[in-house]
Short mmCIF file of C-alpha atoms in Angstrom, two decimals:
data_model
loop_
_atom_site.label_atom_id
_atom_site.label_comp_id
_atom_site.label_asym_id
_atom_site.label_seq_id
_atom_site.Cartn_x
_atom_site.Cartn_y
_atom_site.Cartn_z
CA UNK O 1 -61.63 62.72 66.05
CA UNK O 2 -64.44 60.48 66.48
CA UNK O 3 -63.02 57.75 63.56
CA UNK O 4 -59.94 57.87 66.03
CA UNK O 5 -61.95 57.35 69.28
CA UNK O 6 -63.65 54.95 67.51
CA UNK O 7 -60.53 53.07 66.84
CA UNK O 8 -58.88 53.32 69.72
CA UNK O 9 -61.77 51.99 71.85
CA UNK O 10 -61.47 48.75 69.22
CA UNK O 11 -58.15 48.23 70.02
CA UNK O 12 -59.08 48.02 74.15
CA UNK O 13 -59.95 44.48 75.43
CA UNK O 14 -63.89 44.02 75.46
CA UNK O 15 -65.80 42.66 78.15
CA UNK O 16 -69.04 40.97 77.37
CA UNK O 17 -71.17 39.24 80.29
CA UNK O 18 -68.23 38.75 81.76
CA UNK O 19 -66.17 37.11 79.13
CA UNK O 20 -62.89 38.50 78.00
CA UNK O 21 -62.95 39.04 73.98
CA UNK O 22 -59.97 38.47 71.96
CA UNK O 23 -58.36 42.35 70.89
CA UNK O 24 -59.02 43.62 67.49
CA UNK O 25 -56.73 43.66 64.73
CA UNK O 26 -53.75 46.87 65.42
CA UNK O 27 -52.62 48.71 62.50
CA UNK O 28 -48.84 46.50 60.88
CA UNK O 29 -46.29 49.13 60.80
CA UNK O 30 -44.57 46.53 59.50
CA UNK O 31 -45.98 47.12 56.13
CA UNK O 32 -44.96 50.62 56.72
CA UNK O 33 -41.71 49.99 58.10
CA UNK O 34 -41.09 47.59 55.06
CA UNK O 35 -41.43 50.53 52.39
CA UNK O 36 -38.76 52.26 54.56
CA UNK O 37 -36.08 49.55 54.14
CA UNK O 38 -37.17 49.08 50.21
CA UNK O 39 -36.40 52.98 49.80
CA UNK O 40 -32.60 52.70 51.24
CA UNK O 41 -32.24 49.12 49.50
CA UNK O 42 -33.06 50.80 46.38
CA UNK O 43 -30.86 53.84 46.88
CA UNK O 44 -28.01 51.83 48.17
CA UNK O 45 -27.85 49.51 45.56
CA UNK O 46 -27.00 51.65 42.85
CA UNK O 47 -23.20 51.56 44.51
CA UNK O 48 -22.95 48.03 44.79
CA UNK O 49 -19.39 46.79 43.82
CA UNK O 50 -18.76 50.13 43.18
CA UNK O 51 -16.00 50.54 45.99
CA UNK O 52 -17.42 53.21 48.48
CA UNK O 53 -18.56 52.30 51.60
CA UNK O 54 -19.80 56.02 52.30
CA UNK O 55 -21.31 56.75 49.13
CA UNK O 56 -23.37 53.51 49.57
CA UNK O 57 -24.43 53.80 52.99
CA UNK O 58 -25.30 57.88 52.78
CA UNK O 59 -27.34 56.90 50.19
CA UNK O 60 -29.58 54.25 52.24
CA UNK O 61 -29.68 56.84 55.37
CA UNK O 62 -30.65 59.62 53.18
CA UNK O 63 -33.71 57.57 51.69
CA UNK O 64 -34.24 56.18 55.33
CA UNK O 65 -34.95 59.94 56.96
CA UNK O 66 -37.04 61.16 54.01
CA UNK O 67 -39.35 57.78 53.88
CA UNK O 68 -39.70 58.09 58.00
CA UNK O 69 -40.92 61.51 57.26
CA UNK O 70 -43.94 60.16 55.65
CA UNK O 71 -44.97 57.89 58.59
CA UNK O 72 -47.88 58.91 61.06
CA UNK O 73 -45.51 58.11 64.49
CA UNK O 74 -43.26 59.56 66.87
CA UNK O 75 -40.18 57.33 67.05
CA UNK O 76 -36.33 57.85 68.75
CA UNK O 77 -33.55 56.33 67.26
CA UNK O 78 -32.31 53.64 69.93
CA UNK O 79 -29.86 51.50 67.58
CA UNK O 80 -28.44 54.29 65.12
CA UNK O 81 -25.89 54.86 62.73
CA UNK O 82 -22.94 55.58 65.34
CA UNK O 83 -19.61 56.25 65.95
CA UNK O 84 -17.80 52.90 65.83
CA UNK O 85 -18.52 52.65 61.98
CA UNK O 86 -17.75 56.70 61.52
CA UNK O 87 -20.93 56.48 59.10
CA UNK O 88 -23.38 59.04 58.50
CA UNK O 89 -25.40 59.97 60.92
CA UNK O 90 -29.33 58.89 61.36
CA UNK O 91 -28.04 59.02 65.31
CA UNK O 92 -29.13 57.87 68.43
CA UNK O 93 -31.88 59.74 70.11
CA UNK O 94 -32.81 61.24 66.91
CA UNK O 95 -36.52 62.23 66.07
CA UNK O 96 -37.63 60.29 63.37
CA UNK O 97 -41.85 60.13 62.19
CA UNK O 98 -44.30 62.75 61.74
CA UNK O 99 -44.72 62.86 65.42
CA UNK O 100 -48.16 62.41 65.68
CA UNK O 101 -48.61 58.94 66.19
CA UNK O 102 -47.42 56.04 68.28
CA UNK O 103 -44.39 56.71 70.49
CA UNK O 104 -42.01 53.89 69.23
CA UNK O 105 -38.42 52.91 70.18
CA UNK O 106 -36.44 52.79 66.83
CA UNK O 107 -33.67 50.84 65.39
CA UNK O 108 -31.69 51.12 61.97
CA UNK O 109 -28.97 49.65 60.26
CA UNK O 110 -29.56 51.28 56.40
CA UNK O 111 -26.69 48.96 55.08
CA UNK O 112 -25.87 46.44 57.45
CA UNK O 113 -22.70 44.89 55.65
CA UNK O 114 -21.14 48.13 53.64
CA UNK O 115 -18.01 46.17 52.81
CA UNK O 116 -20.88 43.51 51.48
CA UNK O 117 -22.15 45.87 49.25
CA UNK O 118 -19.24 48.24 48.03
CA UNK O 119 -17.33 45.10 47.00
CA UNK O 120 -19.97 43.32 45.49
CA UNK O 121 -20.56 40.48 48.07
CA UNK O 122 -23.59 38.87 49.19
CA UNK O 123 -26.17 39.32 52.14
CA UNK O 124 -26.27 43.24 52.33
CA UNK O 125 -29.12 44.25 53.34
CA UNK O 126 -31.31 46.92 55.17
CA UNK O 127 -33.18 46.62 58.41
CA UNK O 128 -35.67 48.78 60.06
CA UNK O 129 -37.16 47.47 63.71
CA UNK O 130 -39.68 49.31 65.86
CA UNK O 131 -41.02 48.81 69.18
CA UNK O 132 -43.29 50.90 71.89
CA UNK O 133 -41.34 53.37 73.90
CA UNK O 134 -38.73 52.37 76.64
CA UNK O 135 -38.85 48.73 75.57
CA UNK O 136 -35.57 48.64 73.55
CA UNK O 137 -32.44 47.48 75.31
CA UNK O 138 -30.32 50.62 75.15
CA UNK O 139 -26.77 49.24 74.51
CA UNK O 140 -25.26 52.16 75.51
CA UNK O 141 -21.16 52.87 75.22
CA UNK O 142 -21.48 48.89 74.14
CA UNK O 143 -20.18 47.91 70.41
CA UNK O 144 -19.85 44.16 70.79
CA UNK O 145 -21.75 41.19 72.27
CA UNK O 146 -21.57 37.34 72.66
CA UNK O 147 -24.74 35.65 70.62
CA UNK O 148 -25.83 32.64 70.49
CA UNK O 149 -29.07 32.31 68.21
CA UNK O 150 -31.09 29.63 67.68
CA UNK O 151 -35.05 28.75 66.14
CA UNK O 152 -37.96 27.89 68.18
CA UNK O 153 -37.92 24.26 68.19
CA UNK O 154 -34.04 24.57 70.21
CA UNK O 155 -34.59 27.87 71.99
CA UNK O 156 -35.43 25.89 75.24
CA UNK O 157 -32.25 23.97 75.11
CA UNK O 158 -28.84 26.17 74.49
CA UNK O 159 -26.85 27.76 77.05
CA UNK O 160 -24.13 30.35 76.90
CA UNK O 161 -22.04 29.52 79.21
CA UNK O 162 -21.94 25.72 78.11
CA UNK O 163 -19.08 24.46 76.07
CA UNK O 164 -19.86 24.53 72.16
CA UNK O 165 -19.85 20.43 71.45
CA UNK O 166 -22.41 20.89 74.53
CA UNK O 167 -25.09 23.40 72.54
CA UNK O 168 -24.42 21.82 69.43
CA UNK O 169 -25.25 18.30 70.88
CA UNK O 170 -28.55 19.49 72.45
CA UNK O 171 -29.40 21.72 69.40
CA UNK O 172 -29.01 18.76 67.33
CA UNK O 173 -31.06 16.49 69.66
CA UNK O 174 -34.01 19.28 69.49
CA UNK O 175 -34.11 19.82 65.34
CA UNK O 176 -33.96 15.73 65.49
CA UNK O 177 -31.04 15.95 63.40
CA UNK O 178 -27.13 14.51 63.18
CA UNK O 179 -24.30 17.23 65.17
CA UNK O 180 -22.85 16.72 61.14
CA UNK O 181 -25.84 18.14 59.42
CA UNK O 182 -25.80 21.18 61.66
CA UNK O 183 -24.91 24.36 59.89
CA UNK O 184 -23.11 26.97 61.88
CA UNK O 185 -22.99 30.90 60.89
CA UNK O 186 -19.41 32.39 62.22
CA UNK O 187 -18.53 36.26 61.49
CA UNK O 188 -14.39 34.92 60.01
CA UNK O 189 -12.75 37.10 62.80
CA UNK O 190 -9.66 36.72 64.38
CA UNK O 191 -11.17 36.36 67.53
CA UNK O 192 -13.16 33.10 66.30
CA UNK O 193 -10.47 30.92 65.86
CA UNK O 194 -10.67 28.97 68.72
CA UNK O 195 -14.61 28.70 68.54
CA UNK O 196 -14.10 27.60 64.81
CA UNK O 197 -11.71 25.12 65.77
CA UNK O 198 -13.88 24.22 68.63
CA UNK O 199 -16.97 23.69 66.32
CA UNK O 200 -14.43 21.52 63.46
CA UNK O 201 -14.36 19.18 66.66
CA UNK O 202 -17.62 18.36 66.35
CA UNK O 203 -18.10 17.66 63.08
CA UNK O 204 -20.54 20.03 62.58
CA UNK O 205 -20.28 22.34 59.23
CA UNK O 206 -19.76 25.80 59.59
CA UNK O 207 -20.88 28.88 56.92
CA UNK O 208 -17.92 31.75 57.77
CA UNK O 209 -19.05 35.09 57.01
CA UNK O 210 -16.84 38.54 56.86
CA UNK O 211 -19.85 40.84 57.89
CA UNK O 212 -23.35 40.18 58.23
CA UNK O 213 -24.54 40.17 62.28
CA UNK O 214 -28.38 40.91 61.72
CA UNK O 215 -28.08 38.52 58.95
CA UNK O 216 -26.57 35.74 60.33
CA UNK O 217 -29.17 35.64 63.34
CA UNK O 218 -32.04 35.92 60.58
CA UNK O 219 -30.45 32.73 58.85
CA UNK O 220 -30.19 30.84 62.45
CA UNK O 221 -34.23 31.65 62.79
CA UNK O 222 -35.56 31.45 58.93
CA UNK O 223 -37.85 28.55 58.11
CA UNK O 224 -36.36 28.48 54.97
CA UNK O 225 -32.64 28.97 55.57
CA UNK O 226 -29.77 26.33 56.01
CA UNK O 227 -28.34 27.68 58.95
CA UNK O 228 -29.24 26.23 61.93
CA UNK O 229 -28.00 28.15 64.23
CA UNK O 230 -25.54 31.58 64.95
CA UNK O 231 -22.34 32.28 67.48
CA UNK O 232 -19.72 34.20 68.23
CA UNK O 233 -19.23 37.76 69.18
CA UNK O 234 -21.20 40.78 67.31
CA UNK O 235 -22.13 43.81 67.42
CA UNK O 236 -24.34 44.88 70.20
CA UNK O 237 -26.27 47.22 68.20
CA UNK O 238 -26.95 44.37 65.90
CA UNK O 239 -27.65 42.06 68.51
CA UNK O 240 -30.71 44.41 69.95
CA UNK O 241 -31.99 44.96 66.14
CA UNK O 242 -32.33 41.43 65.39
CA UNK O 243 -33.48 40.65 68.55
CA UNK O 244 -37.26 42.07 67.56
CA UNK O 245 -36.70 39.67 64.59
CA UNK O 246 -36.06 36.76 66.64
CA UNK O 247 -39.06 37.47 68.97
CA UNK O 248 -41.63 37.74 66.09
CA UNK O 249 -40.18 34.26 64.66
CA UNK O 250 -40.16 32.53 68.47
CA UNK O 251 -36.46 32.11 68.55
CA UNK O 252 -33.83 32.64 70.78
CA UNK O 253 -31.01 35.07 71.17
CA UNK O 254 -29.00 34.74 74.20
CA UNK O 255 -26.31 37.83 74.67
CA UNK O 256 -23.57 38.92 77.16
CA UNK O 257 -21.43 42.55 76.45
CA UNK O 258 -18.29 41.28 75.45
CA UNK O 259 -16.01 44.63 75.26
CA UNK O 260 -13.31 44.69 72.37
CA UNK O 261 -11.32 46.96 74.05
CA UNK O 262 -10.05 48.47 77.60
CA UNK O 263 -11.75 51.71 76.80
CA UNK O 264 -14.84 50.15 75.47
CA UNK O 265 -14.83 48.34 78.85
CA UNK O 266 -14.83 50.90 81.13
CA UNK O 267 -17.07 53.00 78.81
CA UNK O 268 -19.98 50.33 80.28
CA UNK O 269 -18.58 49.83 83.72
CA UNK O 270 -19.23 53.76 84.36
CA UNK O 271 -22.45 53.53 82.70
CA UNK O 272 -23.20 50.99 85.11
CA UNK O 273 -24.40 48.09 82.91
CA UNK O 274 -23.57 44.69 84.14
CA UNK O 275 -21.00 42.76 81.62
CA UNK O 276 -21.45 39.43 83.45
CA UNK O 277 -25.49 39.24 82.66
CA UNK O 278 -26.89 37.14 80.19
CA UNK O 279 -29.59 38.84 78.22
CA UNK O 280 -32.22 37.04 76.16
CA UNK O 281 -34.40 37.89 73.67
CA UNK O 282 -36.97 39.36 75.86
CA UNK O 283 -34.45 41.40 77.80
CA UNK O 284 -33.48 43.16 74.30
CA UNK O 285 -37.00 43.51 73.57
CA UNK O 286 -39.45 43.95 76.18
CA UNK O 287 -42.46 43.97 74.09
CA UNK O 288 -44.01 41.57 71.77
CA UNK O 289 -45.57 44.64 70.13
CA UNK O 290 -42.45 44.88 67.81
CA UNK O 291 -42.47 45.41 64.28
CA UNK O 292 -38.95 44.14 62.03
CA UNK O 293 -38.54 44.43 58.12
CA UNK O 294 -35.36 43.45 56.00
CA UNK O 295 -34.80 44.56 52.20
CA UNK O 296 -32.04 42.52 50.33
CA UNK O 297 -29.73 44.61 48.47
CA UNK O 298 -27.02 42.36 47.22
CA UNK O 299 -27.91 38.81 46.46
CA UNK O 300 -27.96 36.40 49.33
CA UNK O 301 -28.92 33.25 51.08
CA UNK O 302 -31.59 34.75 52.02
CA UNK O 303 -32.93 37.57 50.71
CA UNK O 304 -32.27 38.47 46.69
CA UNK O 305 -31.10 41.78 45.97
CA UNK O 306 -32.32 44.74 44.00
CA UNK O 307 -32.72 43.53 40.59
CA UNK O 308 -33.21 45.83 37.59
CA UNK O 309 -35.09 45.24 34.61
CA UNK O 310 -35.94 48.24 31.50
CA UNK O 311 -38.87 49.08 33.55
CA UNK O 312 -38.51 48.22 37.03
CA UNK O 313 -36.58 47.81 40.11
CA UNK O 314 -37.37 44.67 41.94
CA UNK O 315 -37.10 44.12 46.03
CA UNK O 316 -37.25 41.01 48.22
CA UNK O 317 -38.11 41.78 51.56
CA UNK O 318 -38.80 40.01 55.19
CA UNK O 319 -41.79 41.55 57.18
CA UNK O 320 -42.47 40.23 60.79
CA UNK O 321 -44.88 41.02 63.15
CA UNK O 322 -44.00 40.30 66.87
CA UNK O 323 -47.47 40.22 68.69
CA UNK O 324 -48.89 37.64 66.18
CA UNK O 325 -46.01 36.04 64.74
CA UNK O 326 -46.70 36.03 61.64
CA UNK O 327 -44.02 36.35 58.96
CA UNK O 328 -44.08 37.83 55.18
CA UNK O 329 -41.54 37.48 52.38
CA UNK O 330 -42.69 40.44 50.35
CA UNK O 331 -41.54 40.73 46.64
CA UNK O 332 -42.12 44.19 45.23
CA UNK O 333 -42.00 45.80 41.58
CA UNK O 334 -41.32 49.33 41.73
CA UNK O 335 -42.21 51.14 38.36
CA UNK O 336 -38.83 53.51 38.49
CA UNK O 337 -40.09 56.05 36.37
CA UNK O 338 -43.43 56.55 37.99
CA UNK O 339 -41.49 56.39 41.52
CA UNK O 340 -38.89 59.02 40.59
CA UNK O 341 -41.06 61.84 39.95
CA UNK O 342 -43.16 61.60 43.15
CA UNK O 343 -40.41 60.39 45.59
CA UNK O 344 -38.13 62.96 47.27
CA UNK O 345 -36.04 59.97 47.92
CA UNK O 346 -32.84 59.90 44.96
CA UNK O 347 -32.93 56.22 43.23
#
């Protein structure tokens, strides 16, 4: 009790003669949260190209429960496994930690891009975000939202409502680049095809990807990636996940509900959530004290996927921290034999 005190009273802001002192170093759940999404990459990727969607994604939410188990914090599932993908269940408002540590906001996607992975295709991969209590967007009866994502150097300069030649021209302008070197992530959906024929206008080049929403706005943020930036319609569970990405990297997402459907519409008019606001990045995430990790399971742009050798099972991860911005590629060598006969996790 007193190591705890202790720590706690190191974490406060200290006041010497007056002065304000910088705050001491908080624990990373990151690094916590990161073993979490390496469990259900590894359990996940055994079914890759294997054809079933449900076998696959069970798999990652079954490794997901039993690694949150382990961890010293009492977290609710915000952004769940839910009812538009009929996928097993690691729902929202679910109990997830030991309970006896921070109260966090959670949000999952175990596999976000089953298709990805049960036919073999690339960027599949598993997310884990967390965040303090009550600062999570709660999307509600919402499946689907406008993004627009950008980096930090154009964050300052898009606008949603502005015609697409219009952000591209100013997005350009602030990565000091030509509209034609500009590389555009589009979900291929049938309700893209005039924004794909509106980007073609400007000459810019666009990457069209079947699934892949928390990826995509990774790619439009990533130092390292090609993509420069992400739009189109997603899913609003998606949106709020990789929003806690975005904030630790100093991008921008910028969101509006955008309801597939008549019911889905009226679902969030009686909820009483506005459809006409635009949300940004710090409406989906109140708190810079956020926490987001990322495992690859099949291959990607971005992040590799589980890789196998006679002794080991290798993991490429993305770590983030939101409060100091700092931002980890994490490449991990798990000795499979050792693992499997502590773990109660199934690889």
């Amino acid at each position: 009790m007193a190591a705890e005190t202790l720590a706690g009273a190191l974490t406060d802001i200290i006041r010497i003669g007056g002065e304000t002192m910088p705050e001491a170093p908080e624990k990373n759940l990151a690094l916590d949260i990161v073993r979490i999404t390496e469990a259900a990459a590894l359990s996940s990727a055994r079914w890759l190209g294997r054809g079933n969607k449900e076998a696959g994604d069970g798999a990652a939410v079954d490794a997901m429960r039993n690694s949150f188990s382990t961890l010293h914090v009492d977290g609710i599932v915000v952004i769940g496994e839910g009812e538009k993908d009929h996928a097993p269940m690691l729902y929202n408002g679910e109990s997830v930690g030991m309970g006896d540590g921070p109260q966090l906001d959670v949000a999952v996607d175990p596999v976000e891009g089953t298709s990805l992975l049960a036919y073999g295709r690339p960027n599949a991969i598993s997310t884990v975000a967390v965040a303090p209590r009550g600062s999570m967007f709660n999307p509600g009866p919402s499946y689907y939202m406008q993004k627009l994502v950008v980096a930090r150097e154009a964050r300052d300069v898009i606008d949603l409502d502005a015609p697409v030649a219009v952000n591209l021209n100013n997005v350009a302008r602030a990565l000091d680049k030509n509209v034609q070197d500009l590389v555009v992530f589009v979900l291929d959906k049938p309700r893209h095809k005039k924004l794909i024929e509106d980007i073609r206008s400007t000459g810019a080049r666009i990457q069209l990807h079947t699934d892949g929403d928390v990826a995509g706005a990774l790619m439009a943020v990533d130092p390292r990636s090609e993509v420069d930036i992400m739009m189109g319609t997603g899913g609003t569970p998606e949106g709020v996940l990789a929003a806690c990405a975005i904030k630790g990297m100093g991008g921008q997402i910028l969101a509006r509900l955008d309801p597939q459907s008549y019911v889905e519409k009226e679902a969030i008019n009686e909820a009483g959530i506005d459809i006409r606001e635009v949300l940004t990045v710090h409406d989906l995430v109140r708190s810079d004290d956020c926490f987001f990790a990322a495992t690859g399971i099949s291959g990607g742009d971005f992040l590799r996927g589980v890789r196998y050798s006679a002794r080991h099972a290798v993991t490429h991860s993305l770590v983030l921290r939101g409060k100091t911005g700092t931002l980890r590629y994490v490449e991990s060598y798990h000795n499979m034999d050792r693992l499997s006969k502590i773990s109660a996790v199934q690889y």
